[in-house]
Amino acid sequence: MSKIIAWLILIFIVLFALRMIGLRNARKRRAETPPNDKSGAPMVRCIRCGVFLPRADAAKVSGGYACADGQCVPR
Ligand SMILES: [Zn+2]
């Protein structure tokens, strides 16, 4: 009977160790992914008015990005 209990404890320890290794790998993977991965489009900040907008909608100006549609783009 004590042999069965010892085996059960051993199995539990092995399962616990595997779970810990899996958790550590998942946490490492999550830390490696960039924070902008969820939205897809990288956000930039307009240097004129400070509004955040997708980089595809922004105009590249000297020193950073500006709103492409508004009065922020220097002409
Ligand atoms: Zn702007």
PDB file of C-alpha atoms and ligand atoms in Angstrom:
ATOM      1  CA  MET A   1       0.000   0.000   0.000  1.00  0.00           C
ATOM      2  CA  SER A   2       2.780   2.429   0.870  1.00  0.00           C
ATOM      3  CA  LYS A   3       4.386   1.685  -2.471  1.00  0.00           C
ATOM      4  CA  ILE A   4       1.257   2.901  -4.307  1.00  0.00           C
ATOM      5  CA  ILE A   5       1.224   6.122  -2.291  1.00  0.00           C
ATOM      6  CA  ALA A   6       4.906   6.686  -3.068  1.00  0.00           C
ATOM      7  CA  TRP A   7       4.204   6.217  -6.777  1.00  0.00           C
ATOM      8  CA  LEU A   8       1.275   8.634  -6.633  1.00  0.00           C
ATOM      9  CA  ILE A   9       3.434  11.271  -4.921  1.00  0.00           C
ATOM     10  CA  LEU A  10       6.154  10.753  -7.539  1.00  0.00           C
ATOM     11  CA  ILE A  11       3.636  11.183 -10.383  1.00  0.00           C
ATOM     12  CA  PHE A  12       2.284  14.349  -8.785  1.00  0.00           C
ATOM     13  CA  ILE A  13       5.802  15.783  -8.449  1.00  0.00           C
ATOM     14  CA  VAL A  14       6.561  15.027 -12.110  1.00  0.00           C
ATOM     15  CA  LEU A  15       3.291  16.607 -13.265  1.00  0.00           C
ATOM     16  CA  PHE A  16       3.960  19.670 -11.090  1.00  0.00           C
ATOM     17  CA  ALA A  17       7.462  20.049 -12.526  1.00  0.00           C
ATOM     18  CA  LEU A  18       6.165  19.788 -16.108  1.00  0.00           C
ATOM     19  CA  ARG A  19       3.515  22.411 -15.327  1.00  0.00           C
ATOM     20  CA  MET A  20       6.115  24.777 -13.896  1.00  0.00           C
ATOM     21  CA  ILE A  21       8.311  24.383 -16.988  1.00  0.00           C
ATOM     22  CA  GLY A  22       5.316  25.057 -19.261  1.00  0.00           C
ATOM     23  CA  LEU A  23       4.334  28.172 -17.306  1.00  0.00           C
ATOM     24  CA  ARG A  24       7.874  29.537 -17.476  1.00  0.00           C
ATOM     25  CA  ASN A  25       8.049  28.976 -21.252  1.00  0.00           C
ATOM     26  CA  ALA A  26       4.677  30.683 -21.779  1.00  0.00           C
ATOM     27  CA  ARG A  27       5.752  33.674 -19.690  1.00  0.00           C
ATOM     28  CA  LYS A  28       9.016  33.971 -21.630  1.00  0.00           C
ATOM     29  CA  ARG A  29       7.148  33.850 -24.949  1.00  0.00           C
ATOM     30  CA  ARG A  30       4.753  36.575 -23.766  1.00  0.00           C
ATOM     31  CA  ALA A  31       7.647  38.791 -22.647  1.00  0.00           C
ATOM     32  CA  GLU A  32       9.352  38.475 -26.027  1.00  0.00           C
ATOM     33  CA  THR A  33       6.327  39.615 -28.045  1.00  0.00           C
ATOM     34  CA  PRO A  34       6.192  43.391 -28.519  1.00  0.00           C
ATOM     35  CA  PRO A  35       3.339  45.253 -26.754  1.00  0.00           C
ATOM     36  CA  ASN A  36       1.982  46.621 -30.041  1.00  0.00           C
ATOM     37  CA  ASP A  37       1.337  43.116 -31.330  1.00  0.00           C
ATOM     38  CA  LYS A  38      -2.360  43.186 -30.369  1.00  0.00           C
ATOM     39  CA  SER A  39      -3.458  46.166 -32.469  1.00  0.00           C
ATOM     40  CA  GLY A  40      -1.218  45.268 -35.388  1.00  0.00           C
ATOM     41  CA  ALA A  41      -0.488  48.780 -36.563  1.00  0.00           C
ATOM     42  CA  PRO A  42       2.324  50.595 -34.741  1.00  0.00           C
ATOM     43  CA  MET A  43       1.241  53.862 -33.146  1.00  0.00           C
ATOM     44  CA  VAL A  44       3.175  57.103 -33.444  1.00  0.00           C
ATOM     45  CA  ARG A  45       2.743  60.458 -31.710  1.00  0.00           C
ATOM     46  CA  CYS A  46       2.147  63.663 -33.599  1.00  0.00           C
ATOM     47  CA  ILE A  47       4.911  66.121 -32.741  1.00  0.00           C
ATOM     48  CA  ARG A  48       2.568  69.100 -33.264  1.00  0.00           C
ATOM     49  CA  CYS A  49      -0.597  68.257 -31.320  1.00  0.00           C
ATOM     50  CA  GLY A  50       0.474  65.132 -29.400  1.00  0.00           C
ATOM     51  CA  VAL A  51      -2.270  62.875 -30.762  1.00  0.00           C
ATOM     52  CA  PHE A  52      -1.472  59.179 -31.120  1.00  0.00           C
ATOM     53  CA  LEU A  53      -2.356  57.728 -34.514  1.00  0.00           C
ATOM     54  CA  PRO A  54      -1.425  54.696 -36.632  1.00  0.00           C
ATOM     55  CA  ARG A  55       1.839  55.149 -38.479  1.00  0.00           C
ATOM     56  CA  ALA A  56       0.047  54.501 -41.792  1.00  0.00           C
ATOM     57  CA  ASP A  57      -2.113  57.615 -41.184  1.00  0.00           C
ATOM     58  CA  ALA A  58       0.792  59.819 -40.138  1.00  0.00           C
ATOM     59  CA  ALA A  59       3.083  61.904 -42.293  1.00  0.00           C
ATOM     60  CA  LYS A  60       6.822  61.659 -41.724  1.00  0.00           C
ATOM     61  CA  VAL A  61       8.228  65.088 -40.976  1.00  0.00           C
ATOM     62  CA  SER A  62      11.611  66.208 -39.740  1.00  0.00           C
ATOM     63  CA  GLY A  63      11.903  65.181 -36.108  1.00  0.00           C
ATOM     64  CA  GLY A  64       9.062  62.676 -36.024  1.00  0.00           C
ATOM     65  CA  TYR A  65       5.505  62.199 -37.287  1.00  0.00           C
ATOM     66  CA  ALA A  66       2.537  64.536 -37.754  1.00  0.00           C
ATOM     67  CA  CYS A  67      -1.156  64.100 -38.547  1.00  0.00           C
ATOM     68  CA  ALA A  68      -1.403  63.649 -42.305  1.00  0.00           C
ATOM     69  CA  ASP A  69      -4.911  65.077 -42.687  1.00  0.00           C
ATOM     70  CA  GLY A  70      -4.958  68.067 -40.352  1.00  0.00           C
ATOM     71  CA  GLN A  71      -3.133  71.326 -39.942  1.00  0.00           C
ATOM     72  CA  CYS A  72      -0.176  69.610 -38.319  1.00  0.00           C
ATOM     73  CA  VAL A  73       1.697  68.859 -41.550  1.00  0.00           C
ATOM     74  CA  PRO A  74       3.983  71.763 -42.392  1.00  0.00           C
ATOM     75  CA  ARG A  75       3.503  73.053 -45.907  1.00  0.00           C
TER      76      ARG A  75
HETATM   77 ZN    ZN B   1      -1.326  66.544 -35.115  1.00  0.00          ZN
END
